[in-house]
PDB file of C-alpha atoms in Angstrom:
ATOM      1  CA  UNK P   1       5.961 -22.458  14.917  1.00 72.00           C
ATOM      2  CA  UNK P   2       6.873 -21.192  11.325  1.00 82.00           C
ATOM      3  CA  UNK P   3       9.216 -18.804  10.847  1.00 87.00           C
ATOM      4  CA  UNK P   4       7.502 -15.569   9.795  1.00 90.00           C
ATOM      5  CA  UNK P   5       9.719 -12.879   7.505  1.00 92.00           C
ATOM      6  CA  UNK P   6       8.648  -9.484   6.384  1.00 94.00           C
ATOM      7  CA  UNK P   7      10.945  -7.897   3.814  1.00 94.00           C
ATOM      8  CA  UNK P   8      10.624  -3.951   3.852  1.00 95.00           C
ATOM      9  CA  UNK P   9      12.066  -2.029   0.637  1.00 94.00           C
ATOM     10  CA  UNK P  10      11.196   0.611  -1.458  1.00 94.00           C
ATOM     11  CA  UNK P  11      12.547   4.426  -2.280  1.00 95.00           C
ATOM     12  CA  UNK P  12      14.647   6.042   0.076  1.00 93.00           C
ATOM     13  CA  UNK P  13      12.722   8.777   1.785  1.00 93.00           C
ATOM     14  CA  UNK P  14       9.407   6.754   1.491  1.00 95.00           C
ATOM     15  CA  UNK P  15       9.228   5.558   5.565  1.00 94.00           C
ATOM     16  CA  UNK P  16      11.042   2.199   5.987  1.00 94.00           C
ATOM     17  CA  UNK P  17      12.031   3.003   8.837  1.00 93.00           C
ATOM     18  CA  UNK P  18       8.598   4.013  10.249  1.00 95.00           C
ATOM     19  CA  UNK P  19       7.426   0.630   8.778  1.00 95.00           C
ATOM     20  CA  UNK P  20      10.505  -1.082  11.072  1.00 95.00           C
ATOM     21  CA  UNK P  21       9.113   0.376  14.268  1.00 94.00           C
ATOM     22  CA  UNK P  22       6.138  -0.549  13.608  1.00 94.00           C
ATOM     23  CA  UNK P  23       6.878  -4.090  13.308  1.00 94.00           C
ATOM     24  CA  UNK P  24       9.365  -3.999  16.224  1.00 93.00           C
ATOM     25  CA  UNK P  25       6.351  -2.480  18.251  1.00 92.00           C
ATOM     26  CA  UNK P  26       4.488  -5.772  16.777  1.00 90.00           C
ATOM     27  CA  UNK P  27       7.630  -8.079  18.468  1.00 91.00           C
ATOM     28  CA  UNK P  28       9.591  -8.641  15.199  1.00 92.00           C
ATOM     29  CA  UNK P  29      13.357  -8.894  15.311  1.00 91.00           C
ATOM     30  CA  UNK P  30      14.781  -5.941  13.569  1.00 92.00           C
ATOM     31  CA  UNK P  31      17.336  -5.659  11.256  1.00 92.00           C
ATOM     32  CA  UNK P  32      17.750  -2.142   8.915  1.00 92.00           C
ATOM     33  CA  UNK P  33      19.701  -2.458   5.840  1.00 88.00           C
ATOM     34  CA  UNK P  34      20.699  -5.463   5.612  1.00 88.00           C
ATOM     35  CA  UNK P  35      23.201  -6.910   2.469  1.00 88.00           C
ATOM     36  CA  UNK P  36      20.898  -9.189   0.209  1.00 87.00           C
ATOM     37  CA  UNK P  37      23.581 -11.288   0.651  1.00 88.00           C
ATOM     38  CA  UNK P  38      22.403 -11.808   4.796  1.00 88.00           C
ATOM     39  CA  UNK P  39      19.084 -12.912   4.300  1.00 89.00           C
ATOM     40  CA  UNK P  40      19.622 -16.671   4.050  1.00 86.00           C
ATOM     41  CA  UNK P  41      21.986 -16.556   6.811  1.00 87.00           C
ATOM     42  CA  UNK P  42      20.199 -14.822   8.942  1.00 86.00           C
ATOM     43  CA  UNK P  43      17.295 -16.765   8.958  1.00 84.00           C
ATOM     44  CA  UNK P  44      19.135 -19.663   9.509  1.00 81.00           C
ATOM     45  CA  UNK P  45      20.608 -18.655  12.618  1.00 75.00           C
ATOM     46  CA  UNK P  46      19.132 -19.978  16.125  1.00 57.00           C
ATOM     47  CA  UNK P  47      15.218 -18.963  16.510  1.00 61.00           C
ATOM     48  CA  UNK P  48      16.038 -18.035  19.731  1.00 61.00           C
ATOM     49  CA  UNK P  49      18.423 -15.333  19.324  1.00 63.00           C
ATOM     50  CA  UNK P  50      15.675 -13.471  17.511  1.00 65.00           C
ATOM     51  CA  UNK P  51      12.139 -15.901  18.171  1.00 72.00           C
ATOM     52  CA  UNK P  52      10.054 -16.609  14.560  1.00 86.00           C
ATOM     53  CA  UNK P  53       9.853 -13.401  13.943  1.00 90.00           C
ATOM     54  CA  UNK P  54      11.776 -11.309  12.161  1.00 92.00           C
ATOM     55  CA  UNK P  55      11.672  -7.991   9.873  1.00 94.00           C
ATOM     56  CA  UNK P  56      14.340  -6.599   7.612  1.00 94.00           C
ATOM     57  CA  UNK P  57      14.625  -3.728   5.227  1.00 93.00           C
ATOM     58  CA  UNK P  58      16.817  -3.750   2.307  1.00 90.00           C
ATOM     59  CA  UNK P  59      17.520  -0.793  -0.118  1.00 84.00           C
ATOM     60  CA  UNK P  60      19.183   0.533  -3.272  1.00 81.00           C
ATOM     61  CA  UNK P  61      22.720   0.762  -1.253  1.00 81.00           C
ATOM     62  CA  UNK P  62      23.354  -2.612  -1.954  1.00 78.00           C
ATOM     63  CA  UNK P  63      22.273  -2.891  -5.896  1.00 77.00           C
ATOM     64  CA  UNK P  64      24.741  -6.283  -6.841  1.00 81.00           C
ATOM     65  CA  UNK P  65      22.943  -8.521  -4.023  1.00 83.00           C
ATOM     66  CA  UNK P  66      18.870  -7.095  -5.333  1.00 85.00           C
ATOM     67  CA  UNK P  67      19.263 -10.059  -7.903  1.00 85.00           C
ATOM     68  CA  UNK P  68      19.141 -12.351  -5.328  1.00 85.00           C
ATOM     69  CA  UNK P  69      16.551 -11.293  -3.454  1.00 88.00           C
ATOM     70  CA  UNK P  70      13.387 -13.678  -5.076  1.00 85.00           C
ATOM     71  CA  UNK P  71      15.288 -16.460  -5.121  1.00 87.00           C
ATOM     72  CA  UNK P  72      16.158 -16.060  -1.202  1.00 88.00           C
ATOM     73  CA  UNK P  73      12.668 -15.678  -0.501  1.00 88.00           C
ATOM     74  CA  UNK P  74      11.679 -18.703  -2.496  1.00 87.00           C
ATOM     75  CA  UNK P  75      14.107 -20.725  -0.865  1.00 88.00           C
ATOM     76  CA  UNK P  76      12.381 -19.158   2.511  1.00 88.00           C
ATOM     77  CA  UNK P  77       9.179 -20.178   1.501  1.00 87.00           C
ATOM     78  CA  UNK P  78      10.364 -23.760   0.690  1.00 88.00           C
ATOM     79  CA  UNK P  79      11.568 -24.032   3.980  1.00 86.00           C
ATOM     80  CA  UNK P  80       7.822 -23.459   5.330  1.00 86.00           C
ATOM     81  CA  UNK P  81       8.463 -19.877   6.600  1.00 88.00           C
ATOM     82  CA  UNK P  82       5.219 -17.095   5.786  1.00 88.00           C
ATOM     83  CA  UNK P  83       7.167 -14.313   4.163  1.00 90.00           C
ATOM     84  CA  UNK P  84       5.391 -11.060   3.663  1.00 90.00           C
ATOM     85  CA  UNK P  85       7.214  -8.416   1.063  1.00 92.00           C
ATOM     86  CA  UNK P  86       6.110  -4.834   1.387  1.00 94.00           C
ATOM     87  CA  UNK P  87       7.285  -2.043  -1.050  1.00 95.00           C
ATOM     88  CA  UNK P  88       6.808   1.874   0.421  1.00 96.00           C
ATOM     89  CA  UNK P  89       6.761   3.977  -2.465  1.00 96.00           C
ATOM     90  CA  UNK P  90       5.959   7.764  -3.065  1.00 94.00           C
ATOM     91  CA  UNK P  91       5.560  10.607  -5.713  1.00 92.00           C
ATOM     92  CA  UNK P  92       8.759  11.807  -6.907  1.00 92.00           C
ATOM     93  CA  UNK P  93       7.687  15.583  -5.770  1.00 92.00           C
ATOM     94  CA  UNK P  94       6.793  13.885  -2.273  1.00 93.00           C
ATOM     95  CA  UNK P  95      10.850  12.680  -2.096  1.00 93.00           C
ATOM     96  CA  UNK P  96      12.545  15.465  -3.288  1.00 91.00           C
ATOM     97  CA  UNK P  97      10.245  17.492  -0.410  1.00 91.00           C
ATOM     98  CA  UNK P  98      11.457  15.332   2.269  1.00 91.00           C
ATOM     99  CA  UNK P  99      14.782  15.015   1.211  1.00 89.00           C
ATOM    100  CA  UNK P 100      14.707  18.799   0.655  1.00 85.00           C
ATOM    101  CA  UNK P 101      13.108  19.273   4.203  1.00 86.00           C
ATOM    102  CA  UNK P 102      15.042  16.794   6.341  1.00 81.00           C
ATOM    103  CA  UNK P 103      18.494  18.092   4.481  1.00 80.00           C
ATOM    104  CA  UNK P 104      19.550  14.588   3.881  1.00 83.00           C
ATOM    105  CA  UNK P 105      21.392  13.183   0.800  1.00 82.00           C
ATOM    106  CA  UNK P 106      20.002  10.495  -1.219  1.00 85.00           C
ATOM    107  CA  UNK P 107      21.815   7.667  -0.595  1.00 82.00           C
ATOM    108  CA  UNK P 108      22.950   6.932  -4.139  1.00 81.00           C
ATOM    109  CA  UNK P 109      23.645  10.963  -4.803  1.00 76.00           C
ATOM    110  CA  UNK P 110      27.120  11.600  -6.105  1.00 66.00           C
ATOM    111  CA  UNK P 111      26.702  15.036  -5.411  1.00 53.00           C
ATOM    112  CA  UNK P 112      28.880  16.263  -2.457  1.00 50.00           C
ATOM    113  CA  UNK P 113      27.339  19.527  -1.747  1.00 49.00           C
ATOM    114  CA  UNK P 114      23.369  20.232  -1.436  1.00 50.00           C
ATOM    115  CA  UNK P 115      23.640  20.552  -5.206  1.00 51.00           C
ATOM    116  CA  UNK P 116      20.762  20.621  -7.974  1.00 54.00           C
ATOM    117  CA  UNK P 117      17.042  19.443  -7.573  1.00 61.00           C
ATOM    118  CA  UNK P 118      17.454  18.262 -11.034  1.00 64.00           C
ATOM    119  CA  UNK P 119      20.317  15.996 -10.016  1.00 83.00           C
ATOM    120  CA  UNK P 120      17.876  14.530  -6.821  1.00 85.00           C
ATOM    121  CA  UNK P 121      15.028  13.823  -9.252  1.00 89.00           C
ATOM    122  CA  UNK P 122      17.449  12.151 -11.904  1.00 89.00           C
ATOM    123  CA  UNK P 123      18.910   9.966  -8.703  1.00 90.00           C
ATOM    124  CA  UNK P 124      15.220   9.263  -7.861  1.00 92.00           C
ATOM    125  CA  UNK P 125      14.199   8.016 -11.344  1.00 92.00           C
ATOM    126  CA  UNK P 126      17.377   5.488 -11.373  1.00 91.00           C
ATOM    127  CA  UNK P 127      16.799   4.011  -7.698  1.00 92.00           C
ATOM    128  CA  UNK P 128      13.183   3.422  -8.684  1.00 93.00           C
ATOM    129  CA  UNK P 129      13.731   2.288 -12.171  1.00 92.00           C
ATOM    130  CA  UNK P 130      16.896  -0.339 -10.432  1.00 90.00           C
ATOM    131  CA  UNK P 131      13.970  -1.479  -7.790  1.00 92.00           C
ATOM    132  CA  UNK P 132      11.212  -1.841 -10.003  1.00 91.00           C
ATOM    133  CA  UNK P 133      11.564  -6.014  -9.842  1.00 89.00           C
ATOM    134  CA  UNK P 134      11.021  -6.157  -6.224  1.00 89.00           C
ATOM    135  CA  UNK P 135       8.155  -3.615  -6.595  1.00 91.00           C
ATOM    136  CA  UNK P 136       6.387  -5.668  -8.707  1.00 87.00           C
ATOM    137  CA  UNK P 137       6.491  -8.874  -6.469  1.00 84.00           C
ATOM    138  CA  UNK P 138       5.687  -6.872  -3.243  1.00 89.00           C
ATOM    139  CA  UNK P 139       2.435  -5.087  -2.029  1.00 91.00           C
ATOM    140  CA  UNK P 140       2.905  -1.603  -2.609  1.00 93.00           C
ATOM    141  CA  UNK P 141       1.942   1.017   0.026  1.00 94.00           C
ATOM    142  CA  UNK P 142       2.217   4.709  -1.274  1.00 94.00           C
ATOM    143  CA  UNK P 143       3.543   6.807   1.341  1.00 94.00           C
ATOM    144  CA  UNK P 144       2.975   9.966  -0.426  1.00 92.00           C
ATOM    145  CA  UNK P 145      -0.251  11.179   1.385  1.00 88.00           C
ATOM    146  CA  UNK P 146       0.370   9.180   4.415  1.00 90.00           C
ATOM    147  CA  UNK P 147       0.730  10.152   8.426  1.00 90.00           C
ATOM    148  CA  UNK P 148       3.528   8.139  10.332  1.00 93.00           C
ATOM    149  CA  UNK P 149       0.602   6.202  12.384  1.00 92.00           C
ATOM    150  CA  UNK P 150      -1.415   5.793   9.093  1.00 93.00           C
ATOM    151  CA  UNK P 151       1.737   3.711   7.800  1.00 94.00           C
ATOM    152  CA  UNK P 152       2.010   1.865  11.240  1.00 94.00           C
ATOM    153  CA  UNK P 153      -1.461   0.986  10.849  1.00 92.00           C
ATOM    154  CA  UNK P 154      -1.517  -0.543   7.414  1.00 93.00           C
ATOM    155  CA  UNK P 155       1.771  -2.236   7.647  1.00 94.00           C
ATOM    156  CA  UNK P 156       0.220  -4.276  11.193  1.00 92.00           C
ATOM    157  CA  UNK P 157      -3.099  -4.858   9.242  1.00 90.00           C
ATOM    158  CA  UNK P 158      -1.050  -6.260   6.047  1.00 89.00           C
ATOM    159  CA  UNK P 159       1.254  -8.756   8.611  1.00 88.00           C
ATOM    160  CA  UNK P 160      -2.548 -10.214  10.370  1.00 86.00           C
ATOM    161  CA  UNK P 161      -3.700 -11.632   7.310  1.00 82.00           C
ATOM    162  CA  UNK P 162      -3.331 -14.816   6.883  1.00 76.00           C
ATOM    163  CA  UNK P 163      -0.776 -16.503   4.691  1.00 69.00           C
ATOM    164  CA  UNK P 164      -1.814 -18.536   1.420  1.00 68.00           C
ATOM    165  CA  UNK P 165      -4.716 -16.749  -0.055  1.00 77.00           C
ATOM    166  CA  UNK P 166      -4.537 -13.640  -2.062  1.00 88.00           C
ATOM    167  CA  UNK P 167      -5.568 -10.377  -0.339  1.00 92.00           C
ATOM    168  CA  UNK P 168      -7.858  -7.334  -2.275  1.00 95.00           C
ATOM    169  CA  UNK P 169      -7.147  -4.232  -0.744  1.00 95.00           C
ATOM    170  CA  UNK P 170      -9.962  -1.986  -1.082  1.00 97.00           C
ATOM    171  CA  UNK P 171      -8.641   2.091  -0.844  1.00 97.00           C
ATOM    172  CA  UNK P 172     -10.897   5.018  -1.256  1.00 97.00           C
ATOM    173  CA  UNK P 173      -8.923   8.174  -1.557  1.00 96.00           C
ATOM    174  CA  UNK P 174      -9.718  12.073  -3.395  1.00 96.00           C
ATOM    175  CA  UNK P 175      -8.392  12.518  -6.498  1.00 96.00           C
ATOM    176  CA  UNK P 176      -7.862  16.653  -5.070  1.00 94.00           C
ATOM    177  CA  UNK P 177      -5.421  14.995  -2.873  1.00 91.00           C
ATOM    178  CA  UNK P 178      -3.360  12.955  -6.182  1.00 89.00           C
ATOM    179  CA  UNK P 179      -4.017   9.433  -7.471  1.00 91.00           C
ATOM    180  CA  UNK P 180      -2.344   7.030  -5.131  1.00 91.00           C
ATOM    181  CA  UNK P 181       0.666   5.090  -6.981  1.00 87.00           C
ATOM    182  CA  UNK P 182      -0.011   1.871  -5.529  1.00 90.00           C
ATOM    183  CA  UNK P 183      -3.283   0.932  -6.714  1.00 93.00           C
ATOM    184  CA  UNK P 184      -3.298  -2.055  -9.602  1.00 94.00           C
ATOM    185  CA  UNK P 185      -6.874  -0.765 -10.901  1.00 97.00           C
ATOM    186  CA  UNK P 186      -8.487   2.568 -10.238  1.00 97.00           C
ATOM    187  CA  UNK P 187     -12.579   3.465 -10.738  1.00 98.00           C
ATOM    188  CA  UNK P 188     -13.446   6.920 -10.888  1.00 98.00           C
ATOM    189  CA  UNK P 189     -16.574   7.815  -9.098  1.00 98.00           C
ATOM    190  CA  UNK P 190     -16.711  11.658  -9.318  1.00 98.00           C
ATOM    191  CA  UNK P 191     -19.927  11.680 -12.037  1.00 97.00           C
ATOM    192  CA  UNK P 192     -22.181   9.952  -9.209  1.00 98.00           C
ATOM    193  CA  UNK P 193     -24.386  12.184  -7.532  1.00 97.00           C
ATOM    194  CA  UNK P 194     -22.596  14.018  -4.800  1.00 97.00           C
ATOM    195  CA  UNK P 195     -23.903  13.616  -0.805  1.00 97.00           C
ATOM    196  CA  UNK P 196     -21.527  16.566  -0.638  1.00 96.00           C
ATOM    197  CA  UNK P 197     -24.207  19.294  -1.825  1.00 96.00           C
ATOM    198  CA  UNK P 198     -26.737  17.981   0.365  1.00 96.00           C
ATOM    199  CA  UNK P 199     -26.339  20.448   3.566  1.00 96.00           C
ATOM    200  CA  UNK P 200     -27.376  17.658   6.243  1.00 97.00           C
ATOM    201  CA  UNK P 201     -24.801  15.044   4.570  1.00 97.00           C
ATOM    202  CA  UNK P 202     -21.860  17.235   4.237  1.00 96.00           C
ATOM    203  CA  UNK P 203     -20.203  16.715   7.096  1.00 96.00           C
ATOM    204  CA  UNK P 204     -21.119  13.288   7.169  1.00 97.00           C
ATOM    205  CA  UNK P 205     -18.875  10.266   5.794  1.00 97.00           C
ATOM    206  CA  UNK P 206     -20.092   7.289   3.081  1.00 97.00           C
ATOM    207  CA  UNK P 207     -20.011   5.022   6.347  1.00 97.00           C
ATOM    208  CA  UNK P 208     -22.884   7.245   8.230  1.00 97.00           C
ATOM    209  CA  UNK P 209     -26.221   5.817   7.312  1.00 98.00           C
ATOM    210  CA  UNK P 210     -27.821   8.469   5.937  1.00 98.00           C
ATOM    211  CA  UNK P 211     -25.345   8.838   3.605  1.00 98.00           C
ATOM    212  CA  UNK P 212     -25.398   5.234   2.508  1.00 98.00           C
ATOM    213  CA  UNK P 213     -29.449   5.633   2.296  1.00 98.00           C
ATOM    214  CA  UNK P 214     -28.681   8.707  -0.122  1.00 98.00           C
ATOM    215  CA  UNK P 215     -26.284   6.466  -2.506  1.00 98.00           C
ATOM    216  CA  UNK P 216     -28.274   2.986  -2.533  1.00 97.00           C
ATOM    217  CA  UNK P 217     -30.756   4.834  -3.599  1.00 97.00           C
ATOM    218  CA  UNK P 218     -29.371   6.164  -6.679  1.00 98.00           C
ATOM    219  CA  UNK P 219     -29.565   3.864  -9.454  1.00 98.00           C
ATOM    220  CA  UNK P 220     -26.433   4.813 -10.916  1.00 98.00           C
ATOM    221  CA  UNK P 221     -24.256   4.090  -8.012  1.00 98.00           C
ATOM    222  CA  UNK P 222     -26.151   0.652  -8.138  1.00 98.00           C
ATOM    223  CA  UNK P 223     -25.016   0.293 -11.599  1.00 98.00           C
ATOM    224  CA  UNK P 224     -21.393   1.383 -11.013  1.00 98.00           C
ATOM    225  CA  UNK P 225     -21.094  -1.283  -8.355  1.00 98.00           C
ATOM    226  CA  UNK P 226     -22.494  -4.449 -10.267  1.00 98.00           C
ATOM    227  CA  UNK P 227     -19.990  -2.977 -13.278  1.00 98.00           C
ATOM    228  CA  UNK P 228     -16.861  -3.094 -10.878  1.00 98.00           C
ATOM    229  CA  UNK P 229     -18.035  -6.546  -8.856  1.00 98.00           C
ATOM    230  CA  UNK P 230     -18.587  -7.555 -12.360  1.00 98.00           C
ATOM    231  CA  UNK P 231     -15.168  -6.583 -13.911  1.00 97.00           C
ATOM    232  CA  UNK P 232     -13.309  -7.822 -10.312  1.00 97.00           C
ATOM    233  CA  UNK P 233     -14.790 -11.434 -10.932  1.00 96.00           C
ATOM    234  CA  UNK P 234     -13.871 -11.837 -13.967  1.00 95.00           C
ATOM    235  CA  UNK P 235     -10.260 -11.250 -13.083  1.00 95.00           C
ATOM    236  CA  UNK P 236      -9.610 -12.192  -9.825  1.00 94.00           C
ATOM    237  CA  UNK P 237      -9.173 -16.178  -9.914  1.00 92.00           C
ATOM    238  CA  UNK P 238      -6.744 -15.679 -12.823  1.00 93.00           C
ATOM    239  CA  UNK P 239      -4.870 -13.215 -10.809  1.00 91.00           C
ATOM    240  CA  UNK P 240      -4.837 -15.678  -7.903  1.00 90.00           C
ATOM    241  CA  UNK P 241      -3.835 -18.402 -10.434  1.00 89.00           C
ATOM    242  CA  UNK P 242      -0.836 -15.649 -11.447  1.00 86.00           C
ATOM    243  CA  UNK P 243       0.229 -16.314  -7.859  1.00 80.00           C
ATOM    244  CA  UNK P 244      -0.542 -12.487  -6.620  1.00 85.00           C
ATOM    245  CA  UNK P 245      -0.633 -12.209  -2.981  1.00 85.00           C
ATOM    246  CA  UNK P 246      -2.354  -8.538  -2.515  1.00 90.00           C
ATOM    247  CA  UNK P 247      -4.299  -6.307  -5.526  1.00 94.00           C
ATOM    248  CA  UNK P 248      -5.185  -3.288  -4.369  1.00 95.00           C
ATOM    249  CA  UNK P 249      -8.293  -1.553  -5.833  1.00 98.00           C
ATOM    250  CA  UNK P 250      -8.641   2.577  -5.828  1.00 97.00           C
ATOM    251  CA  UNK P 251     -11.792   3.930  -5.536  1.00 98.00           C
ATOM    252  CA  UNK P 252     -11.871   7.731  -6.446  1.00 98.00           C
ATOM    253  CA  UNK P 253     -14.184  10.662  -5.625  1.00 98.00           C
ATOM    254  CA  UNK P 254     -13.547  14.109  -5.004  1.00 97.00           C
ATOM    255  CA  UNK P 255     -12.587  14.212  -1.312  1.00 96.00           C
ATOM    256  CA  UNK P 256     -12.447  10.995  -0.305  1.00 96.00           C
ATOM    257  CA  UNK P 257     -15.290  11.142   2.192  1.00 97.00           C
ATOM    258  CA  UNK P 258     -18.715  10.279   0.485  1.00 98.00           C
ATOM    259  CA  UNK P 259     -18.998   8.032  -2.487  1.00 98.00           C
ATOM    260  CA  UNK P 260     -15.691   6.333  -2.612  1.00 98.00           C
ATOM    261  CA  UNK P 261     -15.954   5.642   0.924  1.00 98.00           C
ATOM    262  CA  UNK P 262     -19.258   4.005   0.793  1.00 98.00           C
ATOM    263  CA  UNK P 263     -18.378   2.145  -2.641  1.00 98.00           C
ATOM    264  CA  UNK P 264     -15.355   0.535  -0.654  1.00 98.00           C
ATOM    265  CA  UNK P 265     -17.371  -0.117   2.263  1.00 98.00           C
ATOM    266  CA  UNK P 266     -19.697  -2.147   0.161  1.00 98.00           C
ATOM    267  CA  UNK P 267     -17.112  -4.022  -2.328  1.00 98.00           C
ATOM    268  CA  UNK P 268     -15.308  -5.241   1.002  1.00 97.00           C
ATOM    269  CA  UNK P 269     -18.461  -6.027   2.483  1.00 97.00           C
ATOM    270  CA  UNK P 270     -19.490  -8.298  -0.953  1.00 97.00           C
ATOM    271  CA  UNK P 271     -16.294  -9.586  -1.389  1.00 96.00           C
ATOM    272  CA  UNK P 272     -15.320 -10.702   2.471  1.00 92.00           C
ATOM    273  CA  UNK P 273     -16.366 -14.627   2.363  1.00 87.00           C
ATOM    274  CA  UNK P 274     -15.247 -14.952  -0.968  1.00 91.00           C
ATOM    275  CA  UNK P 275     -11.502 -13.173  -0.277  1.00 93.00           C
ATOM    276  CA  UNK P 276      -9.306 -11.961   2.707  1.00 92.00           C
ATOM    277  CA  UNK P 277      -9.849  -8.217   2.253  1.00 94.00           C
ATOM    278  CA  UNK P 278      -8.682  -5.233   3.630  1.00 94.00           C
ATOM    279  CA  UNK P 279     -10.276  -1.756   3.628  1.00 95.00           C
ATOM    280  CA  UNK P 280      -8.342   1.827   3.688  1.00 94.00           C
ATOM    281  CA  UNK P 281      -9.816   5.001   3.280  1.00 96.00           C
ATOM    282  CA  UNK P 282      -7.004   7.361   2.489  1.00 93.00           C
ATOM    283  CA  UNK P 283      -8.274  10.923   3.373  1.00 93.00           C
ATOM    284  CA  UNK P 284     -10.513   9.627   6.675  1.00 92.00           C
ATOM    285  CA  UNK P 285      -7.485   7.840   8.006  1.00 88.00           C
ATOM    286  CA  UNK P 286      -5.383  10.764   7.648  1.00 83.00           C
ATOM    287  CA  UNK P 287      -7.666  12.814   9.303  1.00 79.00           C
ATOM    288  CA  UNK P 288      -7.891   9.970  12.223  1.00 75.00           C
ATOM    289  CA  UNK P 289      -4.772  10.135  12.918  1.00 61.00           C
TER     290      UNK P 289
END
């Protein structure tokens, strides 16, 4: 059985350690904060002391061993194990609340009393500028907006798929509730025609069938679908070719429950033979859980 690895980073504040339980609860071997340095070596130890599977998150405390980091999972991958690399991130307002709420110091803050905001968003801005490398070679999950279970969720959905074949992640979300910050490409919806101000559909979601009746119906939704299906194949096989393993596409209405839902019900649907895809739908999960 091949080894399986899933390296959590990302900001401090932005739920690794939510993500760690949830892949201890999934029968990984858990290790929090562990030197770059370790990775190799732990992998290499016995398989059963730990079994195949193992999870570890890494952060900004140990900034001389980040470097090594893609070359240790290359050399993982080389050696047949699946590796899976997940980056949590979140709004820089979102981490100086929860730093602010919890009463925690950022781990890289030189400040010895509770000190300035202005000093926690400056400390903020260098830990994500120092991790940006590993954020751009991970899938990104953006934390900002999410419940503890909604996190659990996606981080068990992202660790089922499949290794070797890249992954679209479709995410509908409401732009009232802020852009998500891990989406690579981003359609805005909001001028389609609205189930919203129908009384009947209000309370009703873009995966209810009247609703979807409403929307097919409307040749500009039509239109706005063949334009992204049409703008997604043009690019996908040379992202795949680019060697991307997730790409995560934001669809955006209003609230999140009507037209951005059903657009990301039917892109998945169109786009599940050709592609492993996932589907999220930011403001309905939240609500779910």
């Amino acid at each position: 059985m091949a080894l399986e690895v899933v390296l959590i980073t990302g900001m401090s504040g932005s739920g690794k350690s939510v993500a760690l339980h949830a892949l201890e609860d999934a029968g990984y071997y858990c290790v929090d904060n562990l030197p770059p340095e370790l990775l190799g070596p732990l992998t290499q130890l016995e398989p059963g002391r730990y079994g195949h599977k193992v999870a570890v998150a890494m952060d900004a405390r140990s900034p001389k061993g980040l470097p090594l980091l893609p070359e240790q999972l290359t050399a993982l991958k080389a050696r047949g194990a699946v590796v899976h690399s997940i980056f949590l991130d979140a709004s820089t307002g979102t981490l100086v609340r929860r730093f602010s709420e919890t009463r925690r110091r950022h781990p890289l803050s030189r400040q010895d009393t509770d000190g300035a905001r202005l000093a926690l968003v400056q400390t903020i801005e260098d830990e994500r500028e120092l991790l940006a490398p590993l954020r751009e070679s991970a899938h990104v999950i953006d934390t900002s907006n999410l419940r503890s279970a909604q996190l659990q969720s996606y981080v068990k959905s992202l660790i089922s798929v499949p290794p070797g074949q890249m992954t679209l992640v479709f995410q509908s979300f409401g732009f009232k509730h802020g852009l998500p910050v891990d989406a690579d490409y981003v359609f805005d919806v909001r001028m389609l025609p609205n189930p919203y101000y129908e009384q009947e559909l209000r309370p009703l979601t873009g995966m209810d069938q009247p609703v979807m009746d409403y929307l097919r119906q409307s040749p500009d939704v039509q239109r706005m679908q063949a334009h992204i299906i049409q703008f997604l194949d043009h690019w996908l096989d040379m992202l795949n070719q680019n060697h991307r393993s997730y790409v995560t596409v934001a669809i955006g209405c209003t609230g999140g429950q009507h037209r951005s839902v059903y657009l990301v019900e039917q892109l998945a649907n169109h786009y599940l033979g050709q592609w492993t895809t996932l589907r999220r739908h930011r403001e309905m999960d939240q609500r779910r859980h």
